[in-house]
Coordinates of C-alpha atoms in Angstrom, one line a residue:
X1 CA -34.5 2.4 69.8
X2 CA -37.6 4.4 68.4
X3 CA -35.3 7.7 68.2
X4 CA -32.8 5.1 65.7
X5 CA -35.4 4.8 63.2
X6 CA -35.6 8.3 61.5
X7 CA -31.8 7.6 61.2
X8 CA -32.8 4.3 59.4
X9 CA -35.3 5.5 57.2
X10 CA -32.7 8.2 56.2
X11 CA -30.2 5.8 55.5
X12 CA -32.4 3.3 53.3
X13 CA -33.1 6.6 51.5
X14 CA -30.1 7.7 50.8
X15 CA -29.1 4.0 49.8
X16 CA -32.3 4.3 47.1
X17 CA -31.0 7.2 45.9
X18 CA -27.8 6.2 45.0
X19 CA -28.4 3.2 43.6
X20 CA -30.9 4.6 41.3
X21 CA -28.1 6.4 40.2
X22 CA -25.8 3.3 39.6
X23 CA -24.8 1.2 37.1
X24 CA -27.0 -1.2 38.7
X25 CA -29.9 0.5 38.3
X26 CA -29.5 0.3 34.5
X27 CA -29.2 -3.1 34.3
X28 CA -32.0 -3.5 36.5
X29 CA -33.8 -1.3 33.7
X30 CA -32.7 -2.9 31.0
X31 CA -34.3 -6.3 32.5
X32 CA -37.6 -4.3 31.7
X33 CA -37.2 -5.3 28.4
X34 CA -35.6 -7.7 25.8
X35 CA -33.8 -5.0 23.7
X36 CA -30.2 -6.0 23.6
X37 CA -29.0 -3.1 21.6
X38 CA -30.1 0.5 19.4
X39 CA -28.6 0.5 16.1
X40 CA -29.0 3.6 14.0
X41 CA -29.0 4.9 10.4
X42 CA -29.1 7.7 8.4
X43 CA -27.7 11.3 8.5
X44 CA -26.5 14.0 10.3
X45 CA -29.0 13.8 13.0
X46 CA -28.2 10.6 14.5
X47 CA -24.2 10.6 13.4
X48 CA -22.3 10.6 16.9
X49 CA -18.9 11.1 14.5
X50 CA -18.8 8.5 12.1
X51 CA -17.8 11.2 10.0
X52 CA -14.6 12.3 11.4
X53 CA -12.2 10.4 9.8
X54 CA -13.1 11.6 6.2
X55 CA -10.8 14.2 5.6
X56 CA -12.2 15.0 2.1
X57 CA -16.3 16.1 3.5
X58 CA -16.9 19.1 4.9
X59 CA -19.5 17.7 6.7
X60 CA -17.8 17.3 9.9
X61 CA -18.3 18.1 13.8
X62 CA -15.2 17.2 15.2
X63 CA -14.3 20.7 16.4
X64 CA -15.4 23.2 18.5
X65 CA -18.1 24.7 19.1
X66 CA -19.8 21.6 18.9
X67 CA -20.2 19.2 22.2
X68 CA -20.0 22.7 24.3
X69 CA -22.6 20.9 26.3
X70 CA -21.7 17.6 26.1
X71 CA -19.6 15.7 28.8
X72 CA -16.8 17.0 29.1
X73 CA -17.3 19.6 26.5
X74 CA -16.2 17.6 23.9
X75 CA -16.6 17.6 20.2
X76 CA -17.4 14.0 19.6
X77 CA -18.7 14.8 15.9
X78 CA -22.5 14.8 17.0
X79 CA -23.7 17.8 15.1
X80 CA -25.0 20.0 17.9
X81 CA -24.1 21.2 21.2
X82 CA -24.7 17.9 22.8
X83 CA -26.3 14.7 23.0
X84 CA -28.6 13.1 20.1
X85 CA -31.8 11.8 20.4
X86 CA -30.3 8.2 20.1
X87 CA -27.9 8.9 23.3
X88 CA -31.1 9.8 25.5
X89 CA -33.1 6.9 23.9
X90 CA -30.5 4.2 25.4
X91 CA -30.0 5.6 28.5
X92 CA -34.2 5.2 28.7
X93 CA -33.5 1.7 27.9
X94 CA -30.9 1.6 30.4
X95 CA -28.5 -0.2 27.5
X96 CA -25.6 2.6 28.2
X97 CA -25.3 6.3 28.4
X98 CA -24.3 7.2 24.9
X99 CA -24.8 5.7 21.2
X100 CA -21.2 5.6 20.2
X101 CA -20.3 5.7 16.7
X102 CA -19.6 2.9 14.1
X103 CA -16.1 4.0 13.1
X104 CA -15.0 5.4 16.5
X105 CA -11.9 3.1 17.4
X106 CA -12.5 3.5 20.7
X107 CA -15.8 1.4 20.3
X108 CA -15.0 -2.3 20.3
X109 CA -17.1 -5.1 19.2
X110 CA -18.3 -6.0 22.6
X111 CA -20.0 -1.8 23.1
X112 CA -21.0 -2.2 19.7
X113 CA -23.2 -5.0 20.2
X114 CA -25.0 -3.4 22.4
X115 CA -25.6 -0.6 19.7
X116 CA -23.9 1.6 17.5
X117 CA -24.9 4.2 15.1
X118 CA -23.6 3.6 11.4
X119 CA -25.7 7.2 10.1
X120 CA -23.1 10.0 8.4
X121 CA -24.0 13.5 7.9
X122 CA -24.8 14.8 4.8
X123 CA -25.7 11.1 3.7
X124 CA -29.3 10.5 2.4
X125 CA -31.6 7.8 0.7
X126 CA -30.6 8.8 -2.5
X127 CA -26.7 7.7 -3.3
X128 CA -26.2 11.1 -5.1
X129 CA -26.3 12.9 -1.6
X130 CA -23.5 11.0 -0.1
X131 CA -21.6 11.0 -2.9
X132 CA -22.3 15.2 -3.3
X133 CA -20.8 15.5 0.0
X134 CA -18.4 13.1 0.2
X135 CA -19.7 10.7 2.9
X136 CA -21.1 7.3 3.7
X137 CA -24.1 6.1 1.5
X138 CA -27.3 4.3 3.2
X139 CA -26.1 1.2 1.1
X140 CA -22.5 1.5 2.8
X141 CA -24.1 1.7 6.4
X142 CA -25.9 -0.9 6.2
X143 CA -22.6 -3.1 4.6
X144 CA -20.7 -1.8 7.8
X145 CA -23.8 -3.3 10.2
X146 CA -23.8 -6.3 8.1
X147 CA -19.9 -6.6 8.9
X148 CA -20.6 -5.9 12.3
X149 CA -22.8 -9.2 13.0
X150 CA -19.9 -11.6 11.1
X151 CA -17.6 -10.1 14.1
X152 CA -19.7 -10.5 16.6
X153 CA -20.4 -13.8 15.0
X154 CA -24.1 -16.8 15.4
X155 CA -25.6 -17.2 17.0
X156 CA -25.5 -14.5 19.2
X157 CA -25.2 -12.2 16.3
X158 CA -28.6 -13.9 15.0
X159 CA -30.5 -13.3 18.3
X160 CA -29.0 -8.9 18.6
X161 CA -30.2 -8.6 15.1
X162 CA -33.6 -10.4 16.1
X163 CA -34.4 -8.5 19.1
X164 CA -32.3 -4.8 19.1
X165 CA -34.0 -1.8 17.9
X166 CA -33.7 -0.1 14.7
X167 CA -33.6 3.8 14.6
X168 CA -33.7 5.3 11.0
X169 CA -33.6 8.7 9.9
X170 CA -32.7 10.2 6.1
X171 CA -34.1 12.4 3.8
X172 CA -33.9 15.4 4.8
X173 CA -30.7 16.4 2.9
X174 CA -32.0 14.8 -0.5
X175 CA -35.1 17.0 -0.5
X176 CA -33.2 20.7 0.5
X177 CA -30.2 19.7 -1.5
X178 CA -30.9 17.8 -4.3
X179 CA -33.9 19.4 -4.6
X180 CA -34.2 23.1 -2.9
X181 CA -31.0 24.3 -2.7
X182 CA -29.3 22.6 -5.7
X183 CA -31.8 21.1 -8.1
X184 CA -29.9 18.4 -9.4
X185 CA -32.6 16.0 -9.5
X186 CA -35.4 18.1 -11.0
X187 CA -34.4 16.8 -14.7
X188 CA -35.0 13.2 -13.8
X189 CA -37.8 14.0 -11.3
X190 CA -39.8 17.1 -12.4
X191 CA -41.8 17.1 -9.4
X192 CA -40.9 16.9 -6.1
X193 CA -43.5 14.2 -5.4
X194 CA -41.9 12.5 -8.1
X195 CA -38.7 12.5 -6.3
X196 CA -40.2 11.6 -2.8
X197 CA -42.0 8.7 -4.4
X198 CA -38.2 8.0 -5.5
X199 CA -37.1 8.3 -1.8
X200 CA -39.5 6.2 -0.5
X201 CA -39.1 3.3 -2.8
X202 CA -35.4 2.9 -1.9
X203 CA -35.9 3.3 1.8
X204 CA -38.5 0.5 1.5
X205 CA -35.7 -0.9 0.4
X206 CA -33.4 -0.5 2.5
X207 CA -35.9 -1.6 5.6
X208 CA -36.1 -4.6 3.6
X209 CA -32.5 -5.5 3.8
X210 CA -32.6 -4.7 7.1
X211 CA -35.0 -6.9 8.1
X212 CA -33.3 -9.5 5.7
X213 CA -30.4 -9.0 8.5
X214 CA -32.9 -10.1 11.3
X215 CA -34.3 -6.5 12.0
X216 CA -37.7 -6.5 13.3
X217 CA -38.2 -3.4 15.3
X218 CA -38.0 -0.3 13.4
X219 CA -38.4 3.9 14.3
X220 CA -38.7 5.6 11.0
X221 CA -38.8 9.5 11.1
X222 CA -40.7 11.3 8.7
X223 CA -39.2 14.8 7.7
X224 CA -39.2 17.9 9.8
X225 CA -40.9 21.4 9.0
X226 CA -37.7 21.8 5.9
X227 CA -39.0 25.6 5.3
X228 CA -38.2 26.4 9.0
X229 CA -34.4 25.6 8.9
X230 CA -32.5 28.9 9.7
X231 CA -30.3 28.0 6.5
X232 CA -33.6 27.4 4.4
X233 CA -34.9 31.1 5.7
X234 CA -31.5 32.4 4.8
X235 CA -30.8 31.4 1.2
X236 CA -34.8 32.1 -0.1
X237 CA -35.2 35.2 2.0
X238 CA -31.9 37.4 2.3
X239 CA -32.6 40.5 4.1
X240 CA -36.3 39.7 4.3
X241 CA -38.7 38.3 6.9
X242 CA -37.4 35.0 8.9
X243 CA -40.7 33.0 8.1
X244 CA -41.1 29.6 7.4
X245 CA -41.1 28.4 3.3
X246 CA -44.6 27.4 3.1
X247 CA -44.3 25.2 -0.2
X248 CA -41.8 23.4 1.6
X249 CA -43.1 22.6 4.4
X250 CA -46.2 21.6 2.1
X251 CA -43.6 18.9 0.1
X252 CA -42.3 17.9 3.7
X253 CA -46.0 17.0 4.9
X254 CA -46.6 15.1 1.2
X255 CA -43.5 12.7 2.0
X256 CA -44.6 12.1 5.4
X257 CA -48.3 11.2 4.1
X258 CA -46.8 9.0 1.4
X259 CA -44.3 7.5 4.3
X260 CA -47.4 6.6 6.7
X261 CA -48.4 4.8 3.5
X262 CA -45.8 2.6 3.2
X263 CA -44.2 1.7 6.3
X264 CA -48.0 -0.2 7.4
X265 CA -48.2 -2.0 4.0
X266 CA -44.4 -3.3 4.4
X267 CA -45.1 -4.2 7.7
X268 CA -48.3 -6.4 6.9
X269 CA -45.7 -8.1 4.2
X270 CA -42.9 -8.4 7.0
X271 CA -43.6 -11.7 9.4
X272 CA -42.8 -10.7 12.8
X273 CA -41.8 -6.9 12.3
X274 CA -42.9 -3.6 13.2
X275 CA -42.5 -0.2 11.6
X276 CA -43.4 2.8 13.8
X277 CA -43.8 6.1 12.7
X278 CA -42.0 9.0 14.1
X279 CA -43.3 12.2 13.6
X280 CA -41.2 14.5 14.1
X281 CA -42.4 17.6 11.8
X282 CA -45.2 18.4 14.5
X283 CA -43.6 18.8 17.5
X284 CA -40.9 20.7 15.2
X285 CA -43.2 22.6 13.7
X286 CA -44.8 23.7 17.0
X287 CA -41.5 24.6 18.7
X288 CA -41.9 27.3 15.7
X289 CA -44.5 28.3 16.4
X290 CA -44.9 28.3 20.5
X291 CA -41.3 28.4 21.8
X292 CA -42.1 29.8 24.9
X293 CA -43.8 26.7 25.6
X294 CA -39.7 25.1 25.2
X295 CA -38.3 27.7 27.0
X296 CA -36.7 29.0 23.7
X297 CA -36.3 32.8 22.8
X298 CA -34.8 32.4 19.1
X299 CA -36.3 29.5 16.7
X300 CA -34.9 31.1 13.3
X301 CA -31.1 31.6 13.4
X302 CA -28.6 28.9 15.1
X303 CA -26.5 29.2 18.0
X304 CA -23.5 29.2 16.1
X305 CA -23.3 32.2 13.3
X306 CA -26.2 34.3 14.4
X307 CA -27.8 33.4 11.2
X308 CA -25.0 32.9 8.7
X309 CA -25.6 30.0 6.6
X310 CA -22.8 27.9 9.3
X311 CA -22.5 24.0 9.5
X312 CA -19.9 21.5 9.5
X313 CA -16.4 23.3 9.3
X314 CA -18.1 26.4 8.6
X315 CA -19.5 26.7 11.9
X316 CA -16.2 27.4 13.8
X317 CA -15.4 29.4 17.4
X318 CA -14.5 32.4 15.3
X319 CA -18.0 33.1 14.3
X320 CA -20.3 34.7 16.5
X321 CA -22.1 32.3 19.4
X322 CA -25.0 32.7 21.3
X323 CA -24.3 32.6 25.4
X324 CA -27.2 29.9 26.2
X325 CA -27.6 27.3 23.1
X326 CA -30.9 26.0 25.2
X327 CA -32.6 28.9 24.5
X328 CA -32.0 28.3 21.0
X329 CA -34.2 25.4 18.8
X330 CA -31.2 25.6 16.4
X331 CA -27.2 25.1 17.1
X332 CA -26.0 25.8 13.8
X333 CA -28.0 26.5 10.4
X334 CA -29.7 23.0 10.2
X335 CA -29.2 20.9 13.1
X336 CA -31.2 21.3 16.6
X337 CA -29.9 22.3 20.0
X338 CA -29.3 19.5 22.0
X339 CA -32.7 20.7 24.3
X340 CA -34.4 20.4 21.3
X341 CA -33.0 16.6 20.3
X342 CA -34.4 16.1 24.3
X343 CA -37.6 17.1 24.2
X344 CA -38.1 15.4 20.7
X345 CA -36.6 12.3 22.9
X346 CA -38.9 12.6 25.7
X347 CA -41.5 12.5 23.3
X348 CA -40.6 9.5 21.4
X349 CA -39.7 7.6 24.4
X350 CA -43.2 7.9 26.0
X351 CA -45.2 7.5 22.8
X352 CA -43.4 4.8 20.6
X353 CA -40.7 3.0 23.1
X354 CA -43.9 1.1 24.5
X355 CA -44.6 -0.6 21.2
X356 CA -41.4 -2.5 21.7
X357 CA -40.9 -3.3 25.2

């Protein structure tokens, strides 16, 4: 009998081990916590494909090479070689493996109400972005989420909307578009400060009809290092050094100063809500600077064109690739590796995920 029980011991083990890999185990995790679902908004960098129906934008990552590194190598429309910080911040909650997008028709209502990102690439706070490229305005994602709840119908609708967690992300492409790359808001705004103020009075509100909707638990990310985008280093330095563009990364730091102003004042004015902060311009900006402590080797040109200005359908197989994207902090000219969205994950999973459960 005493030689059966290593045999034993092995076999409740092994039994451990698997179900901690099984569906069950999620649920078990999910019991952690009262957070039904993980709805998201904003741009590029939390869009899981909602753009792929829209013939007319070029922002689109429904072909290859993107999702090289995702299950099944797919190209879902997830802008990078992989999964999206959203993805890895359900799966922490044990809610599901993946964020699927709002208009992917294989998403029902039933896996939507247990979260669904309704962000589009190359959308923005401002309406002029989305409409510059041809995609879904904030204003319009927020409509969709709205028509969402009537499906899934009160008062369960009442209690997701309550309780789920609220992941935005958006202004990136207003400052380096409408501002850096084509100024086309520098008549009405002759400052960029002037133009961020601008931004962050219209995300205020847009929280605000959010929370209108029965939001309460927000994740608002500030901008990233904008200077250090390879595409940022290729337009303002052709042929030159790859550095950073110091004034702005300077105008990236002011919005995220200005944003850590609002977000606790709305908040004090919002019964029952809580706006984090998500910074995600340091640990960006450090990946920069110390990638070998990321295990990257190249932090200035993407994956995909070796440094060519390549995103959306210009970022095709036909251009040159790199043979290991998670070496790279970059996939394309703009958007991060998917080892990059998981470190970034990690980090927001340890340090904010706690204020909610």
């Amino acid at each position: 009998m005493a030689r059966a029980l290593p045999a034993v011991a092995l076999l409740l083990a092994v039994s451990a081990l698997l179900f901690a890999a099984s569906p069950l185990a999620a649920s078990a995790a999910a019991a952690a916590h009262d957070i039904p679902a993980v709805f998201a908004f904003g741009d590029s960098t939390l869009d899981p494909g909602n753009n792929n129906g829209m013939l007319a934008t070029m922002v689109r990552a429904d072909h290859a090479p993107y999702g090289r590194d995702f299950p099944g190598g797919a190209a879902t429309g997830r802008f990078s070689d992989g999964k999206l910080i959203t993805d890895y911040i359900v799966e922490s909650l044990g809610i599901k493996e993946l964020l699927p997008a709002h208009h992917d028709t294989g998403a029902d209502v039933e896996e939507q109400a247990t979260g669904a990102s309704f962000a589009s690439g190359g959308s923005g706070i401002d309406d002029l972005t989305a409409q510059t490229a041809l995609v879904s305005p904030f204003s319009s994602q927020i409509s969709d989420f709205r028509g969402l709840l009537l499906r899934i119908g009160s008062p369960r609708a009442n209690e997701i909307a309550n309780k789920s967690l609220y992941v935005i992300s958006a202004g990136t492409n207003d400052v380096t578009m409408n501002y850096f790359v084509l100024p086309t808001r520098t008549g009405t705004y002759p400052t960029i400060d002037q133009y961020s103020d601008f931004l962050i009075g219209r995300l205020q509100g847009y929280i605000q009809n959010l929370y209108d909707l029965g939001a309460r638990k927000f994740m608002v990310a500030g901008l990233p290092p904008v200077g250090c985008l390879p595409v940022t280093k290729t337009l303002n330095q052709l042929g030159g050094a790859r550095d950073c563009i110091p004034d702005q990364n300077a105008a990236a730091g002011r919005y995220n100063a200005a944003l850590q102003e609002m977000l606790p004042k709305l908040e004090a004015a919002s019964p029952g809500a809580t706006l984090a902060y998500v910074d995600v311009y340091t640990p960006l900006k450090d990946m920069v600077d110390q990638p070998q402590k990321y295990g990257f080797t190249e932090t200035g040109r993407g994956c995909c064109g070796n440094g060519l200005p390549a995103m959306g359908i210009l970022c095709t197989s036909i251009l040159p690739q790199c043979l290991s994207p998670e070496q790279y902090m970059f996939f394309d000219s703009v958007h991060p590796t998917q080892a990059t969205y998981k470190a970034l994950a990690d980090q927001i999973v340890q340090s904010h995920l706690p204020k909610f459960i």
